[in-house]
Short mmCIF file of C-alpha atoms and ligand atoms in Angstrom, two decimals:
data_model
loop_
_atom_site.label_atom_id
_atom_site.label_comp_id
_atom_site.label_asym_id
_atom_site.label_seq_id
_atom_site.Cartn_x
_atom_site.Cartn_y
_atom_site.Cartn_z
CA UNK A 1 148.52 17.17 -44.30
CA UNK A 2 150.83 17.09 -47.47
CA UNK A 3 153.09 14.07 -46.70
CA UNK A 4 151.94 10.91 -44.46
CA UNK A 5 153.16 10.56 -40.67
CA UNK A 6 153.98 6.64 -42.03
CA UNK A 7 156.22 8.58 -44.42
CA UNK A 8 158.01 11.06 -42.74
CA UNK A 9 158.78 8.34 -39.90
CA UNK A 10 159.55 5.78 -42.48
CA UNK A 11 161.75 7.14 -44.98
CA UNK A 12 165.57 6.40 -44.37
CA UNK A 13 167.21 9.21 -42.91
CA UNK A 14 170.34 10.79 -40.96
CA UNK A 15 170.07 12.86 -37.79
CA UNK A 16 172.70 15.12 -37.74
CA UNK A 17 172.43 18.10 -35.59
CA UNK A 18 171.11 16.04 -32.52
CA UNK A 19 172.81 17.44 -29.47
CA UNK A 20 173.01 14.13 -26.51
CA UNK A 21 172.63 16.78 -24.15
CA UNK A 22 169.26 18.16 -25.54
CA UNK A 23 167.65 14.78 -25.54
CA UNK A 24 167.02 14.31 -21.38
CA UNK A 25 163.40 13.81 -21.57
CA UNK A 26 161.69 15.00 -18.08
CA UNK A 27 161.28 11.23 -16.88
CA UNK A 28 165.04 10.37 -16.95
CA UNK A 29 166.52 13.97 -15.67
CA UNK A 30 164.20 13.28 -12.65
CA UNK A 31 165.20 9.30 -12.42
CA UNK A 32 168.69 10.49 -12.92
CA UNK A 33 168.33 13.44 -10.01
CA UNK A 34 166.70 10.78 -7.75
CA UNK A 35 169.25 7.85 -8.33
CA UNK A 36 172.17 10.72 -7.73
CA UNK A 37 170.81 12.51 -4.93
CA UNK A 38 171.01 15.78 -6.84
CA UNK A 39 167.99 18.36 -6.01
CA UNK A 40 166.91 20.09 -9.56
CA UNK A 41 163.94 22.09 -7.95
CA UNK A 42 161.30 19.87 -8.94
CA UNK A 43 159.98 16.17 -8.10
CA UNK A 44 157.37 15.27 -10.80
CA UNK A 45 157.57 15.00 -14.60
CA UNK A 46 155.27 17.23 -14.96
CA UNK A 47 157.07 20.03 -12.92
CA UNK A 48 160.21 19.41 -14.79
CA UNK A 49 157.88 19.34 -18.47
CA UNK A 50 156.93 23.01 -16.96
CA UNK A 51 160.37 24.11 -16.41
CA UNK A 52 161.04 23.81 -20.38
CA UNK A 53 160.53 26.90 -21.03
CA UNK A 54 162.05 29.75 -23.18
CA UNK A 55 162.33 32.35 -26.08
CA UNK A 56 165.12 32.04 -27.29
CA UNK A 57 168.85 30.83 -27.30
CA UNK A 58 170.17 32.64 -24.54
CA UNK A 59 167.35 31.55 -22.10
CA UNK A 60 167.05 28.22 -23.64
CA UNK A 61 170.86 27.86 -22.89
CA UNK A 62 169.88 28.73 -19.30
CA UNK A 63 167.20 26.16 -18.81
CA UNK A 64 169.92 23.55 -21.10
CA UNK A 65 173.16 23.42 -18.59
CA UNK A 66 171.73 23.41 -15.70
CA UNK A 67 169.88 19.90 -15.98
CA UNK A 68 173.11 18.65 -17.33
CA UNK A 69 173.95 18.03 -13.25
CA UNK A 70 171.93 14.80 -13.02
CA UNK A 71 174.72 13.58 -15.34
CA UNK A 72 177.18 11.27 -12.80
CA UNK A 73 178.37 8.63 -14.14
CA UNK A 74 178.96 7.05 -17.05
CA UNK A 75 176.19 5.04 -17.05
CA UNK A 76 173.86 8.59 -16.88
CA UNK A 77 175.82 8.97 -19.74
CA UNK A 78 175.09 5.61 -21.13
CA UNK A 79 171.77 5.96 -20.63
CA UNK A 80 170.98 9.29 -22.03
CA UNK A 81 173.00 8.00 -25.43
CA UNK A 82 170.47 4.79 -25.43
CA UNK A 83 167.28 6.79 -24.87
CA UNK A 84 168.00 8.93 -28.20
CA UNK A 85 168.30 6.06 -29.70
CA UNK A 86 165.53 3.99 -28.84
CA UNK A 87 163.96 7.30 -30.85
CA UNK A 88 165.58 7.58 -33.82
CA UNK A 89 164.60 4.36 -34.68
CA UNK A 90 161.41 4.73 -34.67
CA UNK A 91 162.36 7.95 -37.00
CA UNK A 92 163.77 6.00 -39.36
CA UNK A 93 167.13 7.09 -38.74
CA UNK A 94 169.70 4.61 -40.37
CA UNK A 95 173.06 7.06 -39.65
CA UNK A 96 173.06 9.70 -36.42
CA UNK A 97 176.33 11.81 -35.93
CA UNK A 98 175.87 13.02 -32.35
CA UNK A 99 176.95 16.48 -31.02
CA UNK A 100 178.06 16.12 -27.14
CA UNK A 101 179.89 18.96 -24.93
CA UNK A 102 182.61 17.72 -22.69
CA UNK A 103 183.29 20.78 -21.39
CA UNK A 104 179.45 21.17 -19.36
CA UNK A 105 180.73 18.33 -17.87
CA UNK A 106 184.58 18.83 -16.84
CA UNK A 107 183.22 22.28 -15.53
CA UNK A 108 181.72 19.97 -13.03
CA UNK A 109 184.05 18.14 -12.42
CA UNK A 110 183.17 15.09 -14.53
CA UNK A 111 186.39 13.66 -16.40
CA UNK A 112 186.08 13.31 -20.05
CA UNK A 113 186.97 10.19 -20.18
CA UNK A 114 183.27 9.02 -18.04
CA UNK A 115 181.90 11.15 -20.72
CA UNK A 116 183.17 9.63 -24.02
CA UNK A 117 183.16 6.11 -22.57
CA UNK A 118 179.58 6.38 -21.52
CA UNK A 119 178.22 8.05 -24.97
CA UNK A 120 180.46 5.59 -26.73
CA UNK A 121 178.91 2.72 -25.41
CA UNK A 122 174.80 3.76 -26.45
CA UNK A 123 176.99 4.27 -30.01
CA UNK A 124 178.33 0.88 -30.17
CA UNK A 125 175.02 -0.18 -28.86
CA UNK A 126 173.35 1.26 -31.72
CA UNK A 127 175.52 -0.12 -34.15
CA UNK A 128 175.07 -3.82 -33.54
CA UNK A 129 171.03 -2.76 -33.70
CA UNK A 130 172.13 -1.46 -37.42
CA UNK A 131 172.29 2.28 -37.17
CA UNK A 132 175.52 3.72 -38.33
CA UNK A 133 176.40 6.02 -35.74
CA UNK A 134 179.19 8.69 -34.53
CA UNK A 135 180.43 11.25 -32.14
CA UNK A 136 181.39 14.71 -32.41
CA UNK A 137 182.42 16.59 -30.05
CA UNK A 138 181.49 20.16 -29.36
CA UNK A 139 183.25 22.84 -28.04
CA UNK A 140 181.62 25.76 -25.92
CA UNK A 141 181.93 28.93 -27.62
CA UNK A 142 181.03 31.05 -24.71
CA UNK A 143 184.48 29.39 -22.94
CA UNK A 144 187.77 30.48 -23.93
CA UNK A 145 189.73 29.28 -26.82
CA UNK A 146 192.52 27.87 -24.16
CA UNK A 147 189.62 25.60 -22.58
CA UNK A 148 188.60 24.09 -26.06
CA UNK A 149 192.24 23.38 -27.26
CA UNK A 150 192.99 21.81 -23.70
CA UNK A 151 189.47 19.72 -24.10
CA UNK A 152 190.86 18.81 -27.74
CA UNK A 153 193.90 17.92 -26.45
CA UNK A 154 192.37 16.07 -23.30
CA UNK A 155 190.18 14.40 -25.89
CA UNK A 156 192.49 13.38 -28.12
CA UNK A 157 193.88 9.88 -26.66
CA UNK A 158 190.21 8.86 -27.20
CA UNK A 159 189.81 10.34 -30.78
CA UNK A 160 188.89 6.69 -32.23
CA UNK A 161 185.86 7.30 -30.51
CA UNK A 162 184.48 10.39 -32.38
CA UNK A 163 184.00 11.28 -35.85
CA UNK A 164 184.92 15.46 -35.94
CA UNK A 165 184.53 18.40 -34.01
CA UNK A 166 182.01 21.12 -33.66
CA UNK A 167 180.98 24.59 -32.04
CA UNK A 168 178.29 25.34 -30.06
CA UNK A 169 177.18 27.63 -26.95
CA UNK A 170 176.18 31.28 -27.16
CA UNK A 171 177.50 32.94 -30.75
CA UNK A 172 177.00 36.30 -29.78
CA UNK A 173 180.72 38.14 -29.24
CA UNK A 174 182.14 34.27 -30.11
CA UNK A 175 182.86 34.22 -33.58
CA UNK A 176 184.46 31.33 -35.20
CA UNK A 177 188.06 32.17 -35.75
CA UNK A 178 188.54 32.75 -31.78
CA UNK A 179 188.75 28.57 -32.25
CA UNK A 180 191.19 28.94 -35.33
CA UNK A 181 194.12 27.32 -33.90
CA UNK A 182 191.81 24.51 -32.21
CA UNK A 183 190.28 23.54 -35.32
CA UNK A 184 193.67 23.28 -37.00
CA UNK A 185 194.42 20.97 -34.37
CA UNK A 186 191.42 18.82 -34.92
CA UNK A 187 192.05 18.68 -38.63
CA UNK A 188 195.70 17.83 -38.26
CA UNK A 189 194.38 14.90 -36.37
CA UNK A 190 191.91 13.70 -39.16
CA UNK A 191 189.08 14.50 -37.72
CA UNK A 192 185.91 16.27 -39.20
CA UNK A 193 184.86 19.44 -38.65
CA UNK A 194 181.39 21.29 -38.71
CA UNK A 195 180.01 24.67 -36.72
CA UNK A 196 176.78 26.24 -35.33
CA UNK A 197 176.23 29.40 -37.62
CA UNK A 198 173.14 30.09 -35.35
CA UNK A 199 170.03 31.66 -36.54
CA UNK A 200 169.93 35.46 -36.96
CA UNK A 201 172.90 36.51 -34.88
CA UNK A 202 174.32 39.81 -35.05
CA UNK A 203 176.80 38.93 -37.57
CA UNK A 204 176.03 35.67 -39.02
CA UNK A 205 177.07 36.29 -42.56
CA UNK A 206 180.35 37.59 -41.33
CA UNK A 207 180.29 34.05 -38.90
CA UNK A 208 179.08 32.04 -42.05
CA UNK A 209 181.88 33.42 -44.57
CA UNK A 210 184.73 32.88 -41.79
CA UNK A 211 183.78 29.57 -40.64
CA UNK A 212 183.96 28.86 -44.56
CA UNK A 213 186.55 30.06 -46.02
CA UNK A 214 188.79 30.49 -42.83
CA UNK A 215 187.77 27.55 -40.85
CA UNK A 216 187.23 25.21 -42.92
CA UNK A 217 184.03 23.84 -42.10
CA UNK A 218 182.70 21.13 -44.09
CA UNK A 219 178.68 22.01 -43.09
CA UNK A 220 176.72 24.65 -41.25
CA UNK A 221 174.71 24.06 -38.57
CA UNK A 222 171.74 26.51 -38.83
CA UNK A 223 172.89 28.52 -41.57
CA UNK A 224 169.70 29.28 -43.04
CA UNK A 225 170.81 33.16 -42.78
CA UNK A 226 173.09 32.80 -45.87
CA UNK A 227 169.86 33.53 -47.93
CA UNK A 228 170.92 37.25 -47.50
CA UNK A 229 173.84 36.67 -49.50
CA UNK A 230 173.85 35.26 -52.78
CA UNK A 231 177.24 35.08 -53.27
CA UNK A 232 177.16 32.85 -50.26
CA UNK A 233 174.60 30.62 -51.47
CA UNK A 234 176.36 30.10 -54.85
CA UNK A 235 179.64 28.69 -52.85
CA UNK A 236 177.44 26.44 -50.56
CA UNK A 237 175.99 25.04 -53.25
CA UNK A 238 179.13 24.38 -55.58
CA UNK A 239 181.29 23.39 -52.59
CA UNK A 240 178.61 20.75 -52.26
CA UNK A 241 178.18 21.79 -48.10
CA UNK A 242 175.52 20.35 -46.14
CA UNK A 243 173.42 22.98 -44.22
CA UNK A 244 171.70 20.72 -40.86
CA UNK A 245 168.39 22.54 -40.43
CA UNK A 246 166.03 22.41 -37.67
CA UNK A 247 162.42 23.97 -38.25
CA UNK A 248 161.02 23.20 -34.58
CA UNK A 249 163.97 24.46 -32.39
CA UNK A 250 164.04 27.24 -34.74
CA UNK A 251 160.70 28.42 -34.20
CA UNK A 252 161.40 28.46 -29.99
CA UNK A 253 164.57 30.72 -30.36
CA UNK A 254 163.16 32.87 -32.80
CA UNK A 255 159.75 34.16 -34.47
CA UNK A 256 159.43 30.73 -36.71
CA UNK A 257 160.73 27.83 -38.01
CA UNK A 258 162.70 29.53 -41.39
CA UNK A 259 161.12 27.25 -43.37
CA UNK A 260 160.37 29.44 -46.42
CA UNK A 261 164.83 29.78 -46.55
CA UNK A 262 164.84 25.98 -45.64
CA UNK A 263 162.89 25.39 -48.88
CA UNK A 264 164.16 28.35 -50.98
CA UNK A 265 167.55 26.65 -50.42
CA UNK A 266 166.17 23.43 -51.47
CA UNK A 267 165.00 24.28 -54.37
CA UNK A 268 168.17 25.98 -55.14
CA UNK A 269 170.20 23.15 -55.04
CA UNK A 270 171.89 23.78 -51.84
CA UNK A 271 172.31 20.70 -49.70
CA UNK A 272 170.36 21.47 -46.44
CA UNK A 273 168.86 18.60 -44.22
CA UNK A 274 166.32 18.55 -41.28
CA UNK A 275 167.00 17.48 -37.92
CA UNK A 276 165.82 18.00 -34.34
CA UNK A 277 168.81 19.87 -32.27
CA UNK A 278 167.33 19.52 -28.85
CA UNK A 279 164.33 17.11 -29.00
CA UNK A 280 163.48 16.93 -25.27
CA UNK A 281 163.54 20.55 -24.96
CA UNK A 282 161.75 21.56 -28.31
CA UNK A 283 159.48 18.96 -28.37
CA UNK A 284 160.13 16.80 -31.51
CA UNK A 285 162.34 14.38 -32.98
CA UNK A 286 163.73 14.36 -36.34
CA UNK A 287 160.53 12.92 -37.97
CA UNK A 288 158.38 15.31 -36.23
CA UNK A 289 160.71 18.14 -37.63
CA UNK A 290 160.12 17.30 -41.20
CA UNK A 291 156.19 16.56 -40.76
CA UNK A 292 155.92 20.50 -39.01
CA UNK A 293 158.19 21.91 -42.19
CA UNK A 294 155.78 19.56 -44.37
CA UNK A 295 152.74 21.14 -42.92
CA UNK A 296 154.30 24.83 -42.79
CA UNK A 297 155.40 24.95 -46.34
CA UNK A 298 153.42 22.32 -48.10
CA UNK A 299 156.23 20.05 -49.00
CA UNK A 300 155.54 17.03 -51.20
CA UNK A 301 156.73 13.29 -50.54
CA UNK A 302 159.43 14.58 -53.23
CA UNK A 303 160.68 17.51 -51.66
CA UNK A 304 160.50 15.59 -47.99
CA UNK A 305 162.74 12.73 -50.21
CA UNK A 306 165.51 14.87 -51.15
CA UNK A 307 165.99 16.33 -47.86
CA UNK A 308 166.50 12.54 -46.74
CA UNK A 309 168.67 12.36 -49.80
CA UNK A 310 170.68 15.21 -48.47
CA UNK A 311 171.02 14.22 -45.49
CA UNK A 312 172.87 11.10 -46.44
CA UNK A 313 174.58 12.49 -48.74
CA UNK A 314 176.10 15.28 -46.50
CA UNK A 315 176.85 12.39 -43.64
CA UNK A 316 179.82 11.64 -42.41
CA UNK A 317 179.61 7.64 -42.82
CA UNK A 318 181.91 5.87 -45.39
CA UNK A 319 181.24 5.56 -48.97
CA UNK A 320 179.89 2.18 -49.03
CA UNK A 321 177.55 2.77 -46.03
CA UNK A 322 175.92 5.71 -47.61
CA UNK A 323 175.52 3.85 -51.02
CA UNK A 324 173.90 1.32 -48.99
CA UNK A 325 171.60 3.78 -47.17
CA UNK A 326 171.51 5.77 -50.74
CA UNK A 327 169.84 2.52 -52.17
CA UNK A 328 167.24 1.91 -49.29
CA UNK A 329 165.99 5.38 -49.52
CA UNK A 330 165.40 5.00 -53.42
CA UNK A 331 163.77 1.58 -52.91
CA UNK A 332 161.71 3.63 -50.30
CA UNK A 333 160.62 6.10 -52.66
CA UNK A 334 160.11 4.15 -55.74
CA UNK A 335 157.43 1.50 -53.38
CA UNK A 336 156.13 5.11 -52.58
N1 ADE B 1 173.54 23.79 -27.73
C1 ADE B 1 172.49 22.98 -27.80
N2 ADE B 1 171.66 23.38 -28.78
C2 ADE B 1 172.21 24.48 -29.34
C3 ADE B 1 171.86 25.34 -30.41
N3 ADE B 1 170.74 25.17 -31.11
N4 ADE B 1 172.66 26.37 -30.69
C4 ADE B 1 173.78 26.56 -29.99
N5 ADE B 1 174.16 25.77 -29.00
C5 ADE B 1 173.39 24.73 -28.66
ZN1 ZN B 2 172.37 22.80 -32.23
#
């Protein structure tokens, strides 16, 4: 192995792509299904481990919403929200920004004020243990563009709570500027805005460029496909946007975990990151992510650094927070 487990867990870090959602490990959906009465099909961990299974976004999307129905309450909520964390901090993740989708929830007939109040709380939670943490909150891209700007505006008396917005769900046929308007909303609110520019998608340069130059987006998440433009690459990089990367979730939706464009980018200056997207589902947490790229590509404690470095650097926490974490990471690498 090319870097240390000690140091990939160790070294300070941010998590952002981390979808709530994605991080029901098998014991608490079934604790969850039992406490609510809901029948999901199976009744031991095990079964539910088994059920984990997929090739690639579409069917892992299938397996995804479904389990969401064990989610009640807002302590569910709650709960989930403390359980990631719990694990990141034994990642060594000192910031997490937090991707969570209302709208698999209202569907159901949850209100999204349970939702926000219940995530909110594992965030506070997390805070007083010393990880900076935020919100953001997703819209479905597979939904129309009238259900995110009513979830926006639904969402909106609670906006103190969350950080920016984002875009997940199924890309295919639901390219970014179908969520113009709702984005220009967002933004005139102050908040912060990022997108999924999924992996290989029929289209994603065209999806990349828009969300860009139309949108507004302030980071990609995925992205790795603007290799295949370098014109792309050169305004990434000079516009200073952070690309969040995730090798292991990229190697279940498609043939493998990207990791030559993840370090191609690298080295070109462009400011990607590592992260875990859906950790109970894919099978590793942000630590794990950058020990599999390690391994793949044969990245050095150096390379694995300046990921962390990015990762920071392309957070969303305030100046003085990130020159705090800025420092620890440097004090981390020099002891190194
Ligand atoms: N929702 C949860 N994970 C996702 C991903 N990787 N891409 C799009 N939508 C998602
Ligand atoms: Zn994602």
């Amino acid at each position: 192995m090319t870097v240390s487990r000690e140091f990939a867990y160790s070294i300070p870090k941010a998590e952002l792509h981390l979808h709530l959602e994605g991080t029901l490990e098998p014991d608490l959906k079934l604790e969850l299904a039992q406490k609510n009465g809901i029948d999901i099909g199976q009744t031991t961990v095990e079964e539910v481990q088994a059920s984990y299974q997929f090739d690639s976004l579409t069917s892992f999307l299938a397996v995804y919403y479904p389990a969401m129905n064990v989610l009640q309450d807002e302590d569910d909520f709650y709960r989930l929200g403390a359980a990631y964390f719990a694990r990141a901090k034994d990642n060594g993740v000192v910031r997490a920004e937090c991707f969570f989708d209302p709208q698999a929830h209202t569907s159901r007939g949850i209100a999204i004020e349970t939702v926000i109040r219940g995530y909110y709380r594992a965030i506070e939670e997390a805070r007083a243990q010393g990880i900076s943490a935020d919100l953001i909150l997703c819209f479905l891209r597979d939904m129309s563009a009238q259900s995110a700007l009513e979830t926006l505006q639904a969402a909106l008396p609670y906006k103190d709570m969350f950080v920016g917005v984002g875009l997940d769900s199924d890309e295919r046929d639901n390219p970014p500027q179908k969520f113009a308007e709702c984005f220009a909303l967002a933004k005139d609110n102050g908040l912060r805005v990022t997108m999924h520019c999924d992996i290989d998608q029929v289209g994603s340069i065209d999806n990349i460029r828009t969300a860009l130059t139309e949108l507004g987006t302030e980071r990609l998440d995925h992205g790795t496909n603007i290799v295949e433009d370098p014109a792309l690459v050169e305004l990434v990089r000079e516009r200073g946007i952070g690309l969040t990367c995730c090798p292991v979730s990229n190697s279940f939706v498609t043939d493998d975990m990207k990791g030559k464009e993840i370090v191609e980018l690298l080295g070109k200056g462009v400011k990607v990151s590592v992260n875990s997207d859906d950790p109970a589902y894919f099978g590793g947490y942000v630590a794990d992510n950058l020990l599999a790229l390690a391994e793949k590509e044969g990245l050095n404690e150096a390379q694995i650094a300046q990921l962390a470095r990015n990762s920071i650097e392309i957070s969303w926490a305030s100046d003085e927070e990130k020159a705090q974490m800025l420092a620890s990471l440097e004090e981390f690498v020099a002891s190194h």
